[in-house]
Structure formats: C-alpha cells, structure tokens
Short mmCIF file of C-alpha atoms in Angstrom, two decimals:
data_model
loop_
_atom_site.label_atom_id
_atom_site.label_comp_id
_atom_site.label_asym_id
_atom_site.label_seq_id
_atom_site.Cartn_x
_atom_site.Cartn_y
_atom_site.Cartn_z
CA UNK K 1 38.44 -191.86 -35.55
CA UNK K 2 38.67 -188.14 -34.53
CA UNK K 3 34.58 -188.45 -33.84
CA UNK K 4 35.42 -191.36 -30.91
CA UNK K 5 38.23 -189.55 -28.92
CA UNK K 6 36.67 -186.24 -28.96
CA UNK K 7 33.89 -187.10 -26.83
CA UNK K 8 36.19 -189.25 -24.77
CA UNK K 9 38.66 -186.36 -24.49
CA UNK K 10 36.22 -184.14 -23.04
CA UNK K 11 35.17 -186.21 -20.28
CA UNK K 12 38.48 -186.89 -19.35
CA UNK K 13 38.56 -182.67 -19.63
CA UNK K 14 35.67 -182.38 -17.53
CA UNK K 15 36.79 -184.94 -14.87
CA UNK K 16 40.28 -182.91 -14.33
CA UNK K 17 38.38 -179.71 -13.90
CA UNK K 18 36.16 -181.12 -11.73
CA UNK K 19 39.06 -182.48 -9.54
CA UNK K 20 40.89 -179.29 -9.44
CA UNK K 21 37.42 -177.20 -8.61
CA UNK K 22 36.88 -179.53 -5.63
CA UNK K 23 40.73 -178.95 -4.21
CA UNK K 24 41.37 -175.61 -2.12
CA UNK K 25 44.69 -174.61 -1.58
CA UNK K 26 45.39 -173.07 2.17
CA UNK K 27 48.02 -171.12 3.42
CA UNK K 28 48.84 -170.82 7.23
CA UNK K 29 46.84 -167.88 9.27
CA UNK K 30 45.28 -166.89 5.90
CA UNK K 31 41.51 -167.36 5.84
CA UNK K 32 39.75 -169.06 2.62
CA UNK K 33 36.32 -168.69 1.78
CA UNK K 34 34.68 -172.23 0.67
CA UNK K 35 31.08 -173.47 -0.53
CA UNK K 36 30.51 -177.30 -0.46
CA UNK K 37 28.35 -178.30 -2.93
CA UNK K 38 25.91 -181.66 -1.84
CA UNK K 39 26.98 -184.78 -2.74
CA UNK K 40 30.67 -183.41 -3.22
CA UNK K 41 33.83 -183.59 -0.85
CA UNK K 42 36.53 -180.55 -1.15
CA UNK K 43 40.04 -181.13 -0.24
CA UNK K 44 41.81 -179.08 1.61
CA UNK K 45 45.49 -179.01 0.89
CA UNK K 46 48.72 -177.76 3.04
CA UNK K 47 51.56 -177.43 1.48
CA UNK K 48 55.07 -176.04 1.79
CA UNK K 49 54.83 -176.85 5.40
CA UNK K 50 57.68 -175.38 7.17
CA UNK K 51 60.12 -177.79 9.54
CA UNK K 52 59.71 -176.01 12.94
CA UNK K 53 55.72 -177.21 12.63
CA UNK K 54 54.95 -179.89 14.66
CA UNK K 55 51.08 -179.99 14.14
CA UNK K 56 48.20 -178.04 12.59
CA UNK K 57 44.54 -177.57 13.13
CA UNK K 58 42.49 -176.73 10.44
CA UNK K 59 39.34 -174.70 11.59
CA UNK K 60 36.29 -174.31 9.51
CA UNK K 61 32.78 -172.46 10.61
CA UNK K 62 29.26 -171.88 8.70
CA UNK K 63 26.53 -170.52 10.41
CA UNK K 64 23.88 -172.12 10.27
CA UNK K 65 24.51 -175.72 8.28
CA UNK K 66 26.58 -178.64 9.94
CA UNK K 67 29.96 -179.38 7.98
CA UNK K 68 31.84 -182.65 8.08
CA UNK K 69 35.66 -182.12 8.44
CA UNK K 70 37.44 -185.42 8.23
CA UNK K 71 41.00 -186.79 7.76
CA UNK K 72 39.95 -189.13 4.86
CA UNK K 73 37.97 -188.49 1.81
CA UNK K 74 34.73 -190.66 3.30
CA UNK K 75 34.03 -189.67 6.42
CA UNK K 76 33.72 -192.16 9.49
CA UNK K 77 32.47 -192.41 12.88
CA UNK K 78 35.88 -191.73 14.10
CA UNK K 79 38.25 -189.34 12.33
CA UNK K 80 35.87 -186.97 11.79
CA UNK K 81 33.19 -184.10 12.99
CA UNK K 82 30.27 -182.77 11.96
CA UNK K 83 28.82 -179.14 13.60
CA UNK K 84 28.84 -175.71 12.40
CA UNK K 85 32.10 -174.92 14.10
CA UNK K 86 35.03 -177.88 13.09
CA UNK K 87 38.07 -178.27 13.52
CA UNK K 88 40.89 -180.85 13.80
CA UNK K 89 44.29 -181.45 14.40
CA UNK K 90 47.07 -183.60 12.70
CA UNK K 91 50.11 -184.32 14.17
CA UNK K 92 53.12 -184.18 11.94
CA UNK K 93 55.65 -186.45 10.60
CA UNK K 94 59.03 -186.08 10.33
CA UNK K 95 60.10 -184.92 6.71
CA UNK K 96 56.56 -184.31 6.09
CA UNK K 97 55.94 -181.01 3.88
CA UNK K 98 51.89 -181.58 2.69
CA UNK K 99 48.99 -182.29 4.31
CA UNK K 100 45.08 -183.03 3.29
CA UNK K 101 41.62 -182.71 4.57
CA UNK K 102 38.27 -183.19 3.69
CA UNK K 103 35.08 -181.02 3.80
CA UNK K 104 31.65 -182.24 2.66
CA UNK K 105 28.17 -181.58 3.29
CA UNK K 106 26.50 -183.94 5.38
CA UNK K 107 22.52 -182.59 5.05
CA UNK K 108 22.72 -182.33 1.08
CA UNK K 109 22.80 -178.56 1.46
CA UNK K 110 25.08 -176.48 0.10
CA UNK K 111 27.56 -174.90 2.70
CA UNK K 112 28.96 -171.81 2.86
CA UNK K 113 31.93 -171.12 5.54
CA UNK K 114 35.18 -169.61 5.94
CA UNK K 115 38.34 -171.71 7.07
CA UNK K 116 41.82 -171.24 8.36
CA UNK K 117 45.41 -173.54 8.81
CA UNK K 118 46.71 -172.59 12.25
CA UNK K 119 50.70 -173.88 12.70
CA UNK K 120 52.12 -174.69 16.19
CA UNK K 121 55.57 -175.56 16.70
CA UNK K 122 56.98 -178.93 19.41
CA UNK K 123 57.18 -175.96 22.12
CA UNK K 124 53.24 -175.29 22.14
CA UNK K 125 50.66 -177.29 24.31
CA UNK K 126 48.28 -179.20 21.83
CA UNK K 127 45.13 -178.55 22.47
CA UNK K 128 42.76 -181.49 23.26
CA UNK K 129 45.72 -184.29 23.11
CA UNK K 130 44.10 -185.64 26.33
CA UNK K 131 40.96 -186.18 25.16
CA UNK K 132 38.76 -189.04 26.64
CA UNK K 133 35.45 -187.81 25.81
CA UNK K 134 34.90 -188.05 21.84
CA UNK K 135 35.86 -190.16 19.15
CA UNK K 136 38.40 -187.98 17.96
CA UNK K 137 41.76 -189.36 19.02
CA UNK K 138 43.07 -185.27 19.49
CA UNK K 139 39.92 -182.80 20.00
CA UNK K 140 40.54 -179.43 19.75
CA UNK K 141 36.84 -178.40 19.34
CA UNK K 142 34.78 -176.28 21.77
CA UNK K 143 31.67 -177.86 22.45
CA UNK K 144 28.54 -175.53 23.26
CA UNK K 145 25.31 -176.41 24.47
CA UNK K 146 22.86 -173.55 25.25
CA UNK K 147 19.02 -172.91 26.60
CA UNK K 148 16.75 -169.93 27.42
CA UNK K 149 18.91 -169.19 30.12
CA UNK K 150 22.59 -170.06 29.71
CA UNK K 151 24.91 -171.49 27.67
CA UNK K 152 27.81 -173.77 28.79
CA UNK K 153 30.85 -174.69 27.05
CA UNK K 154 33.15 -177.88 27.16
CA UNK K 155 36.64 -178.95 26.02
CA UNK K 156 39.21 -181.43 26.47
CA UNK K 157 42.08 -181.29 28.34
CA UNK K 158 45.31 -180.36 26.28
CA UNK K 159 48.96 -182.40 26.72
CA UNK K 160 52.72 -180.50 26.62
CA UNK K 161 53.82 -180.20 23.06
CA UNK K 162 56.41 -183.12 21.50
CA UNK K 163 58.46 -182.93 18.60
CA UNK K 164 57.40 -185.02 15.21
CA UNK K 165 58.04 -188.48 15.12
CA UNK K 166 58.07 -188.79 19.19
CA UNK K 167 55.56 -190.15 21.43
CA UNK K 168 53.48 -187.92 23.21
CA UNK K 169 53.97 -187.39 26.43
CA UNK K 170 51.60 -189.64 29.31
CA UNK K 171 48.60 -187.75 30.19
CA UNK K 172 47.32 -188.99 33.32
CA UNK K 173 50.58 -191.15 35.09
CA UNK K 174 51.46 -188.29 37.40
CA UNK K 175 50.89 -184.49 38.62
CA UNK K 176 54.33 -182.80 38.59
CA UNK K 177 55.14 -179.37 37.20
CA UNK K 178 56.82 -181.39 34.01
CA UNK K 179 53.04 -183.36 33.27
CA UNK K 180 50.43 -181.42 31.32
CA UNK K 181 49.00 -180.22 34.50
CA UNK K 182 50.87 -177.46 34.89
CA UNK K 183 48.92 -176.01 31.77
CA UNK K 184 46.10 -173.44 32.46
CA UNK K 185 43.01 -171.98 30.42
CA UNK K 186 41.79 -168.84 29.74
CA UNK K 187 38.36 -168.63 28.17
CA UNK K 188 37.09 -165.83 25.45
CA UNK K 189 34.25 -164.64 24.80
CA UNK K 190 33.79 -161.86 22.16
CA UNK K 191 30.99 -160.62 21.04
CA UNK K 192 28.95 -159.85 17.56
CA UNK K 193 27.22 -156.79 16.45
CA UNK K 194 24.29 -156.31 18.34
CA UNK K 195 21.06 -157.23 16.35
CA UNK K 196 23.14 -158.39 13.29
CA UNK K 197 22.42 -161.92 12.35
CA UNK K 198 24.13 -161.84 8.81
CA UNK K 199 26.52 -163.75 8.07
CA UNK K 200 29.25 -162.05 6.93
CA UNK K 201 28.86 -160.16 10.22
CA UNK K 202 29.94 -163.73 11.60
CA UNK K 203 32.79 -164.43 9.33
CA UNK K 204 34.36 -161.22 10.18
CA UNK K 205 34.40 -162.19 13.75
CA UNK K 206 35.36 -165.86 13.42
CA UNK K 207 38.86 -164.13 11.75
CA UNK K 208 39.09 -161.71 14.40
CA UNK K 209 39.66 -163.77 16.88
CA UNK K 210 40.77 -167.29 15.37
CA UNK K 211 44.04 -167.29 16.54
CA UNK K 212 45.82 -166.54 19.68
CA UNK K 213 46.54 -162.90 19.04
CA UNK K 214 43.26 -162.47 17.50
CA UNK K 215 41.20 -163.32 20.69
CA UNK K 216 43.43 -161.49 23.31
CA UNK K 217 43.68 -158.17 21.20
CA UNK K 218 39.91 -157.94 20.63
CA UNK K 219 38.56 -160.43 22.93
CA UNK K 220 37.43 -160.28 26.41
CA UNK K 221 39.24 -163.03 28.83
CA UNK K 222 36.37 -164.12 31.33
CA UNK K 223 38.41 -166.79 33.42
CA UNK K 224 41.56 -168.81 33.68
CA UNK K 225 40.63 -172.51 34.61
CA UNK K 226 44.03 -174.34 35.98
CA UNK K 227 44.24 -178.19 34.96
CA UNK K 228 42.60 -179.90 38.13
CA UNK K 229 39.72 -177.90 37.38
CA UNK K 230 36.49 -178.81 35.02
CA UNK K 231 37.05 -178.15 31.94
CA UNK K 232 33.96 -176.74 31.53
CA UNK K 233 32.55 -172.87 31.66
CA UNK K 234 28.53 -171.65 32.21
CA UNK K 235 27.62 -168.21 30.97
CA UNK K 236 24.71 -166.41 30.58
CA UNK K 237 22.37 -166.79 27.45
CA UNK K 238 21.05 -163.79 25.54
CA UNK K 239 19.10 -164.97 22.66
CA UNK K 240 19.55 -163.09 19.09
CA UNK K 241 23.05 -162.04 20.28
CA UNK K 242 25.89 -163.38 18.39
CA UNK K 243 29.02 -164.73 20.58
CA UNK K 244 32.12 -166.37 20.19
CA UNK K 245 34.07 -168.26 22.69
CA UNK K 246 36.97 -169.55 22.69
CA UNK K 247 39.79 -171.26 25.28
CA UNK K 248 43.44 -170.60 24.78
CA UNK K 249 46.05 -173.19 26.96
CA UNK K 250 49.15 -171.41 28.09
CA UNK K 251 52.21 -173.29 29.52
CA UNK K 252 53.15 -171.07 32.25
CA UNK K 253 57.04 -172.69 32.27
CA UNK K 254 57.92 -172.30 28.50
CA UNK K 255 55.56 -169.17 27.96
CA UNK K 256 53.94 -170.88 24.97
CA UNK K 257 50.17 -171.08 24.19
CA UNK K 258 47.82 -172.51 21.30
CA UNK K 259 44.29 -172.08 20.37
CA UNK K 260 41.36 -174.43 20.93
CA UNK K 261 38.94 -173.96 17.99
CA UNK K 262 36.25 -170.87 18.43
CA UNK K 263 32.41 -171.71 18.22
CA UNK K 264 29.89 -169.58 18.03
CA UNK K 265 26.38 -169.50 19.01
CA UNK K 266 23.19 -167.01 19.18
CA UNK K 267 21.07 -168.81 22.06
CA UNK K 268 18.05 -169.36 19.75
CA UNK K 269 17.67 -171.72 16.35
CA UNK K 270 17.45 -170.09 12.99
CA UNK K 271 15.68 -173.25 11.69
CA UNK K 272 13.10 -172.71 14.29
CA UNK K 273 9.26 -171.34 13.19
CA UNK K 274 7.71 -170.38 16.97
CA UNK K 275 11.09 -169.09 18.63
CA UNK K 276 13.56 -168.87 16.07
CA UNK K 277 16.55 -166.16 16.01
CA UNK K 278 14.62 -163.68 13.42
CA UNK K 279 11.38 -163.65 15.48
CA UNK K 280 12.97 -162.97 19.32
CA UNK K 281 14.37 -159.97 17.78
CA UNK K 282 11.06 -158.39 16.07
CA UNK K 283 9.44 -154.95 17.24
CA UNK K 284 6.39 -156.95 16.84
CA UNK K 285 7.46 -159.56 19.70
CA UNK K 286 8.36 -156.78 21.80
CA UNK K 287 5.40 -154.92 21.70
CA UNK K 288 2.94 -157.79 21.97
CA UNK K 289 4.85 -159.31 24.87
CA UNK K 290 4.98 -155.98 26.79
CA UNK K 291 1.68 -154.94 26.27
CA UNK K 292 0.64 -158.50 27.43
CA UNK K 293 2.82 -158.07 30.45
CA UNK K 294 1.53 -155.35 31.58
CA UNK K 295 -1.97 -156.91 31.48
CA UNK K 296 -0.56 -159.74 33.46
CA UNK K 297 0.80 -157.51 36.21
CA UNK K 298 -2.86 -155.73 36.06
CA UNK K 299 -4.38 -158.86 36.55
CA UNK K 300 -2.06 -159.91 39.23
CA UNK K 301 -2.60 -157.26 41.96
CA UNK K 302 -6.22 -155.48 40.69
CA UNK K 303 -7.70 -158.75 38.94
CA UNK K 304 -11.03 -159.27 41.33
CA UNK K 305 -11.28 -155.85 42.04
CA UNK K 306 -12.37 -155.85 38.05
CA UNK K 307 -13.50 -159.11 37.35
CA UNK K 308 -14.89 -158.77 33.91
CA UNK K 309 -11.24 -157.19 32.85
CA UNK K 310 -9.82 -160.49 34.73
CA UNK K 311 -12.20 -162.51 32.70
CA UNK K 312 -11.38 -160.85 29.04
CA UNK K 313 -7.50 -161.41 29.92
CA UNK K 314 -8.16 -164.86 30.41
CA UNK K 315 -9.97 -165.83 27.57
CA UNK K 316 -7.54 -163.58 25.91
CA UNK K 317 -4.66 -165.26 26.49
CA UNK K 318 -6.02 -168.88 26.40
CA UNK K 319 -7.23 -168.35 22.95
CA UNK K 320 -4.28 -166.17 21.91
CA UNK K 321 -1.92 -169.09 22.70
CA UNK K 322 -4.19 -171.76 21.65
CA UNK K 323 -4.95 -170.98 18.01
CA UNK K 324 -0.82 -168.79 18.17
CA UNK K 325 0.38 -173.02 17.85
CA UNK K 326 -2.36 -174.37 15.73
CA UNK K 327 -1.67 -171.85 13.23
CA UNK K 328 2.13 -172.59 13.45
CA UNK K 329 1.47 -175.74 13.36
CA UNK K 330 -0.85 -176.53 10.14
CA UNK K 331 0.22 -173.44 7.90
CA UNK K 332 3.31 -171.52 7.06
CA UNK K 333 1.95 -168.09 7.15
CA UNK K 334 4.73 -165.05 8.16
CA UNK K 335 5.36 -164.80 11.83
CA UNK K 336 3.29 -160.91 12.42
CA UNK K 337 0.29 -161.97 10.41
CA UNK K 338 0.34 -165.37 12.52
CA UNK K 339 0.81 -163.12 15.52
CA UNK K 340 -1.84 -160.52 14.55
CA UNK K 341 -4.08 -163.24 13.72
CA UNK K 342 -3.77 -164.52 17.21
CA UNK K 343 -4.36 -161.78 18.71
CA UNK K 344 -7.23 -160.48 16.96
CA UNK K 345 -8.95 -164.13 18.14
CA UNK K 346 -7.75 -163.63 21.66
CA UNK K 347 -9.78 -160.41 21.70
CA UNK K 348 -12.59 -162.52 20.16
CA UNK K 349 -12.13 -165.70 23.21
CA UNK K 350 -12.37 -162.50 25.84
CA UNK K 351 -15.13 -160.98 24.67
CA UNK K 352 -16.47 -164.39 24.31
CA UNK K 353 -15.79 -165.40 28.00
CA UNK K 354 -16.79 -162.50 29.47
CA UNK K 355 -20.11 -162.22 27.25
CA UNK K 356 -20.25 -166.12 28.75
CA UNK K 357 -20.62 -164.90 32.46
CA UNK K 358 -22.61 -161.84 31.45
CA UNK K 359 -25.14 -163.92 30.37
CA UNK K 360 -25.01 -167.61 31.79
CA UNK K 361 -23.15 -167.02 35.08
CA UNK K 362 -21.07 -170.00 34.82
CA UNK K 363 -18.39 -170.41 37.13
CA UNK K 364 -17.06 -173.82 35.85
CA UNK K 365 -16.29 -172.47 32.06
CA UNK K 366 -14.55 -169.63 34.05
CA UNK K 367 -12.15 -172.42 36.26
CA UNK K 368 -11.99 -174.24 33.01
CA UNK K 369 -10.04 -171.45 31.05
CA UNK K 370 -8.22 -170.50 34.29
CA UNK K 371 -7.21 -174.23 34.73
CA UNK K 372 -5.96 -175.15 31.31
CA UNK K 373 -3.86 -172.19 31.51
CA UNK K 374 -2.35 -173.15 34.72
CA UNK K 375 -2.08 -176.71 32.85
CA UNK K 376 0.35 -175.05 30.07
CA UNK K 377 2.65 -173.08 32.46
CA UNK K 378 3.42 -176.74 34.61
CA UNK K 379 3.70 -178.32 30.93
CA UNK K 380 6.28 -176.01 29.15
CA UNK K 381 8.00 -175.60 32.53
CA UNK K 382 8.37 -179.40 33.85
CA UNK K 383 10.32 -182.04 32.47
CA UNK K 384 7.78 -184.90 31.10
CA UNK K 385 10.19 -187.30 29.75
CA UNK K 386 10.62 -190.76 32.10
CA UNK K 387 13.91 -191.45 34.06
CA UNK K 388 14.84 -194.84 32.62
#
C-alpha cells in the first residue's frame, strides 16, 4: 500500500512546487527580477494592498524578447499585450486587498525582465483611461516606432482620477477645466550608457526612471504636450544608443501626476544579421564606411579627371555590395570576415573592370556597372510596395 501513495504523493509534491515556483510575489515601487520559462505562465501577485489605492499598473520590460502581460491566466486578444516594454492597469474595487497578473512567453523563448507595482491613489490622473486606439480597455503603454532617422512615440490620452467602485468620469462630453482636458504631458527621455548594449545596463535604467520621481530626478523633460494636442512626440534616431522615454500626466488643479509606462528602444534590431545593433557599432563598420566615403567624395569632384581610379571604385563597390548580401544571405559567417571577404572581391571586380577597359574598350560594361548601381540607390531608397 505504502508502494501506491508514494509515487502519487510525489506528484502531488511536485505539482505544489511547481505552482509556488511559477507565483512571484510583488511589493509596490520595489522592482523584481523574473525569467519566464516557454510554455509556462507566472503570476504575479499584489497583496496587502493599502485602502487609499485606487488603481495599479504593473510594468514589466526585457530587452530584446516580446512578453505577454495579461489580466487572466490565458491570454486573449483583448486584456492583454505583448512587446518588450508592458504594462497594464487595473482599476480597484472597493474592499479589495489582492490582485493578480499573468506573464508568459509568447515566442517559446525564455524571458528575462525586470518588473515593478506602481500605486496611485483616486486623486491621480490614470494614465490611458481614454483610450480609443487599442484593445486594451485602459492603456497606459508608450508605443514606439523608430527608422534610420527618427523615432516617434504614441500614447493615449489619460482621464481625472475616481475613487473605487465609481464610474469614471466622461471623456469626451465636454472641454471645461473640471473634464480631463485640463491634464497636460511632459515627455522623458533619458538616456543609456553610450556604446553599452548589455542588459543589465538596461535594467538599471528602466528602475531609474520607472516612476514619477525617478524620471524627473534623472531624466531630461523634452516637452509638455497640453490635452488638445497629439498625443504623439518625433525625436531623432541614433542607432546603437540606448533610450528611454517616458510621458508623465500632471493635473495642474490638484497638483497630482502618474506615470505612463517607459519603453525603451536602440534604433536598430538585435535580431538583425546586415544592420543589426552589434554591427552599427563595430570599428570595423566605421573604418570601412569612411574609407569608402572618402573614395566616394574622390570620385565625386576628381572622378573623370582619373578615369581608371573612377572605374576601380565602381567595380569596387558594385561587387563589394553584390557578393556583401549574397554572402549574408546563403551563409552565417561572422560579420568582419563577411565584410573582409567583400571587400577583398570588390578589389578583385575593380581591378577586373578596369583591366576590362584596358583591354576591350567597352563602354557599355562600363554604363552597365554604373547603371545597376544607380538601380540599388532608387531601390533601397523608394517605396515599392502598391497603394491598395
């Protein structure tokens, strides 16, 4: 008899331990460190929740893998979010003391990220209550989208704060100083150790500046956006550099404020093989780039006064940039051998071209290298996708 429960007694074992390893405890403004396994779902617990507290946002960031944060246990279209930076907000009940979320992985990757319980009392704006953008019912995310060039930021608008158990106030029904529109903006931006891509470098910033005092103390406020305005900001991008923005909503009348939740981005992908964060950064890149430059600008103003030269950059280039994607493209060789590769066959296309004129005199392979290089500057430059 002993022989049949014991196996049966540690699986029931196991299955406790599991449950408790897959439950993190939080406490407000106090940051916790969590990996999420694939294929398992963490719960995130509140407790001991102080009656003053009208709602709470729970924040979580990773840096490089999308997390699913979501107010039940399987995630749906609606209450829930998936990005690197998370967050959401749940309005409290009256006599309510607990509270639970849910983290999960939604790639099966592991994810590694650091999270935080923010409190806010009936007297503080609540960020995003006025969303009519996402599916979230109350948003209080950040949303970034960013190219070569610059990087703009969204959020929805926030409403005046209620106590629990009422109904929150009307967003849209009219303008007056007692309507959310009296609220105003101030956006963040703070930024990461120059050249550091690490991660912990990262998590150290995200709890700098995750809550209000946080982002003012070591922040840098770029611009106050009142309530009529977009609510919408456009910066400049710098790729390999590590920012975080953030928007804080003040009410001017009860000197109050709450924060939206931070994101973070670094203007390039780190998934990325051709321009990804660890290559735009490489002595390597600089050097090739520069040197290449400079052969450019040679070309540019003394280019038919030394034709052959002309003719070697040419072939250079075309064959540099030619055989720089193929080999991307078919192996997975380390980004300076692929780029010293490339470069040793662009010497090899301009010696060829120019060898090509030496002896042949043809003007239409000359046009033809000049043309197809022309060709890839319109292509990586113009949109090709239809309008419909």
């Amino acid at each position: 008899m002993s022989r049949t429960w014991c196996p049966l007694l540690l699986l029931l074992l196991g299955e406790v331990q599991a449950q408790v390893e897959n439950r993190v405890i939080f406490l407000p403004g106090t940051f916790q460190n969590v990996s999420v396994s694939k294929n398992e779902t963490v719960q995130a617990v509140v407790s001991r929740i102080p009656a003053e507290v009208a709602f709470i946002t729970l924040q979580f960031h990773t840096q490089r893998h999308n997390a699913t944060l979501s107010y039940t246990r399987m995630p749906g279209p609606g209450p829930s979010l998936t990005a690197v930076d998370s967050g959401l907000l749940s309005a409290l009940v009256p006599d309510q003391v607990s509270l639970s979320l849910f983290l999960s992985s939604p790639d099966n990757n592991t994810v590694a990220g650091t999270g935080v319980i923010l409190p806010y009392s009936s007297l503080d704006p609540v960020p995003g209550a006025c969303n009519m953008e996402s599916s979230l019912d109350i948003d209080p995310n950040v949303y970034i989208h960013y190219n070569l060039y610059e990087t703009t930021i969204r959020f929805a608008p926030a409403n005046l704060g209620y106590e629990r158990g009422e109904t929150p106030p009307v967003c849209d029904e009219s303008t007056g100083t007692n309507t959310r529109w009296r609220l105003q903006y101030d956006v963040y931006q703070y930024f990461l150790p120059e050249n550091d891509l690490s991660e912990r470098s990262l998590f150290s910033g995200i709890q700098a500046v995750a809550d209000i005092q946080g982002m003012m103390v070591n922040g840098k406020r770029v611009m106050t956006l009142s309530s009529s305005e977009k609510s919408m900001a456009v910066f400049n991008s710098i790729p390999s550099q590590g920012v975080i923005y953030s928007v804080i909503v003040r009410d001017p009348l009860l000197n109050t404020s709450a924060s939206y939740v931070p994101v973070h981005t670094y203007a390039c992908s780190f998934a990325s093989t051709l321009d990804g964060c660890q290559t735009l950064g490489k002595i390597s890149t600089k050097v090739f780039f520069t040197i290449t430059g400079l052969a450019g600008l040679f070309v540019c103003f003394f280019g038919h006064r030394f034709f052959k030269c002309e003719l070697f950059c040419m072939g250079f280039s075309f064959a540099a940039f030619f055989f720089f994607v193929l080999i991307t493209r078919t192996t997975k060789l380390d980004y300076d051998i692929r780029l010293t590769v490339s470069a040793v066959i662009g010497v090899v296309g301009g010696v060829l071209l120019v060898m090509s004129w030496w002896r042949f005199g043809s003007v239409m392979a000359c046009i033809v290298v000049v043309g197809l290089m022309l060709g890839f500057l319109i292509a990586s430059t113009s949109p090709l996708h239809s309008s419909g």
